[in-house]
């Protein structure tokens, strides 16, 4: 059994300022990669640039990362990094900005690889420039995973790239959630929930790596009342939500995500559904199918969350993210693609059948 997360992770208030020394030690010239506006609005960009200025580290900001970052955006950011002669990349934002930063860090030191080739399996492991991750959503845990999920619109593909890119440093501060709308917090928290559930209901789950999702699910259970309530999330919970998301990232760093994530990518690509809900819609039916194979694990997940049964779990997710409608044609097309997605199906802790996959789609997506 092995547990591997080589990232230096700090979780605390004013983390960026408190760990200025660590942030400055990562490189000599930084490209900061962010989304369009949130990093500016929530103070995270300012916290980082103040530290860089005080430490006399030259930096440039690339703030054009869209949700579900594309190969074209990654190419453009890499060009900016090269022109600026950056030697490290700081991703500030949700999973989109951090994943884009990872892909830029890889391309930066591999000039022969084009952004459109990022999904191709390399002949040998590729190096990457160091990455610093400053998350501002409580969902992807990308600050603690080796994964970068990039979309190539030319071939209609949203998928993780086959490269291992752990950030060198992660600075996790819940205060950046203060600017987030309630539904963004809920959506991303559902992603973190899915990471932990898919990490346990997974052939790679073992006694050692379960320490992360089992502890994280307990913490998530402590936040669920606030997530379900009509009221804004109390700021006292920000750190717990962020921390849980990082732990959920450490969970999938060991096992990778499973079927619900595999199913989500088409829903995002073809219907524009945000990542958290796109995964969440499939979660309860996946749990139901896995209950046939590993009933004890499903019991454990429910009890850590403080839930009685799978119906309560399904109702909780419905209350958080509602339901999803699609066409019959799309649902059939998505199911057909999933039935040959061995990289996800092989992670199911049991013999999942074509009927099980159809069942998950029928249960999860309403035809309308
Ligand atoms: P996101 O796509 O990074 O961000 C969603 C939206 O939230 C953006 O409009 C962003 O605005 C805004 N935002 C971010 N932080 C905010 C804050 N503190 N306050 C207000 N608004 C804020 O969302 P995400 O769910 O975190 O990331 C999703 C991506 O991560 C997907 O591509 C998914 O596939 C991937 N993912 C990666 C991993 C991994 O291990 N690498 C795991 C799961 C998912 P701006 O554009 O202005 O920044
Ligand atoms: Fe996810």
XYZ file of N, CA and C and ligand atoms in Angstrom, residues 35-38 42 65 67-69 94-96 99 102 136-137 140 142 145 147-149 158 176 179-180 184 188 191 195 252 261 265 275, ligand 1:
150
model
N -8.741 32.890 -13.701
C -9.946 33.119 -14.498
C -10.108 34.616 -14.744
N -11.267 34.985 -15.287
C -11.421 36.369 -15.732
C -11.460 37.386 -14.602
N -12.224 37.101 -13.548
C -12.398 38.165 -12.562
C -12.392 37.714 -11.104
N -12.670 36.451 -10.828
C -12.901 36.083 -9.420
C -11.651 36.254 -8.550
N -11.904 38.268 -5.070
C -11.856 37.653 -3.732
C -10.539 37.913 -2.986
N -8.472 32.353 -18.341
C -8.895 30.947 -18.272
C -10.418 30.869 -18.127
N -14.103 28.537 -17.801
C -14.500 27.316 -17.097
C -14.232 26.141 -18.026
N -13.719 25.042 -17.496
C -13.356 23.871 -18.305
C -12.337 24.293 -19.376
N -11.125 24.585 -18.944
C -10.139 25.232 -19.825
C -9.828 24.426 -21.087
N -10.523 28.455 -9.231
C -11.142 27.141 -9.120
C -10.284 26.115 -9.857
N -10.844 24.931 -10.023
C -10.114 23.859 -10.703
C -9.707 24.256 -12.111
N -10.495 25.091 -12.755
C -10.167 25.461 -14.136
C -8.835 26.192 -14.205
N -5.956 23.739 -13.074
C -5.667 22.726 -14.108
C -4.956 23.352 -15.297
N -1.351 23.877 -14.475
C -0.565 22.636 -14.553
C -0.185 22.323 -16.005
N -9.704 28.660 -4.853
C -10.726 29.607 -4.379
C -12.130 29.013 -4.475
N -12.235 27.742 -4.854
C -13.518 27.037 -4.747
C -13.276 25.825 -3.850
N -12.611 20.965 -6.372
C -11.841 20.039 -7.214
C -10.693 19.399 -6.454
N -7.802 20.188 -6.824
C -6.713 20.123 -7.806
C -5.367 20.504 -7.192
N -3.870 17.150 -6.292
C -3.918 16.012 -7.229
C -2.885 16.204 -8.345
N -3.664 15.746 -11.374
C -4.539 15.729 -12.541
C -4.770 17.124 -13.112
N -4.856 17.182 -14.445
C -5.251 18.420 -15.124
C -6.288 18.024 -16.166
N -7.482 18.608 -16.049
C -8.567 18.227 -16.960
C -8.754 19.343 -17.983
N -13.405 16.256 -23.417
C -13.023 16.797 -22.104
C -12.497 15.622 -21.303
N -11.262 32.960 0.820
C -11.572 33.320 -0.569
C -12.987 32.898 -0.976
N -16.522 35.563 -1.348
C -17.125 36.228 -2.509
C -17.962 35.263 -3.358
N -17.973 34.000 -2.988
C -18.652 33.007 -3.837
C -20.144 32.968 -3.538
N -22.406 28.310 -5.997
C -21.049 27.894 -6.390
C -20.420 27.049 -5.275
N -19.542 23.118 -5.930
C -18.181 22.605 -5.819
C -18.077 21.630 -4.637
N -18.881 18.300 -5.843
C -17.733 17.690 -6.527
C -16.818 17.005 -5.507
N -15.735 13.103 -5.150
C -14.348 12.603 -5.118
C -14.184 11.562 -4.009
N -8.578 11.302 -4.342
C -8.543 10.870 -5.759
C -7.116 10.840 -6.300
N -17.610 10.629 -12.556
C -16.792 11.634 -13.245
C -16.698 11.315 -14.735
N -18.311 14.264 -17.973
C -17.604 15.086 -18.961
C -18.455 15.369 -20.194
N -19.228 21.537 -13.581
C -18.632 20.250 -13.215
C -19.290 19.576 -11.997
P -14.144 26.769 -12.088
O -14.528 26.383 -13.464
O -12.700 26.873 -11.761
O -14.830 28.146 -11.697
C -16.212 28.296 -11.852
C -16.611 29.769 -11.721
O -16.419 30.190 -10.385
C -15.795 30.708 -12.589
O -16.695 31.576 -13.211
C -14.912 31.458 -11.592
O -14.713 32.798 -12.009
C -15.753 31.440 -10.347
N -15.024 31.495 -9.080
C -13.927 30.799 -8.686
N -13.631 31.073 -7.404
C -14.550 31.976 -6.970
C -14.762 32.639 -5.722
N -13.999 32.406 -4.644
N -15.794 33.518 -5.651
C -16.595 33.753 -6.723
N -16.449 33.139 -7.919
C -15.438 32.256 -8.030
O -14.880 25.769 -11.069
P -14.394 24.467 -10.315
O -15.587 23.671 -10.072
O -13.518 24.819 -9.170
O -13.452 23.732 -11.393
C -14.018 22.926 -12.391
C -12.917 22.377 -13.264
O -11.996 21.582 -12.502
C -13.497 21.451 -14.335
O -12.805 21.596 -15.544
C -13.264 20.086 -13.736
O -13.241 19.054 -14.707
C -11.911 20.280 -13.066
N -11.564 19.301 -12.015
C -10.261 19.058 -11.797
C -9.858 18.129 -10.851
C -8.403 17.846 -10.634
O -8.037 16.982 -9.851
N -7.526 18.526 -11.316
C -10.818 17.446 -10.083
C -12.172 17.733 -10.333
C -12.531 18.666 -11.285
P -13.430 33.300 -12.825
O -13.502 32.657 -14.168
O -13.562 34.767 -12.877
O -12.225 32.839 -12.063
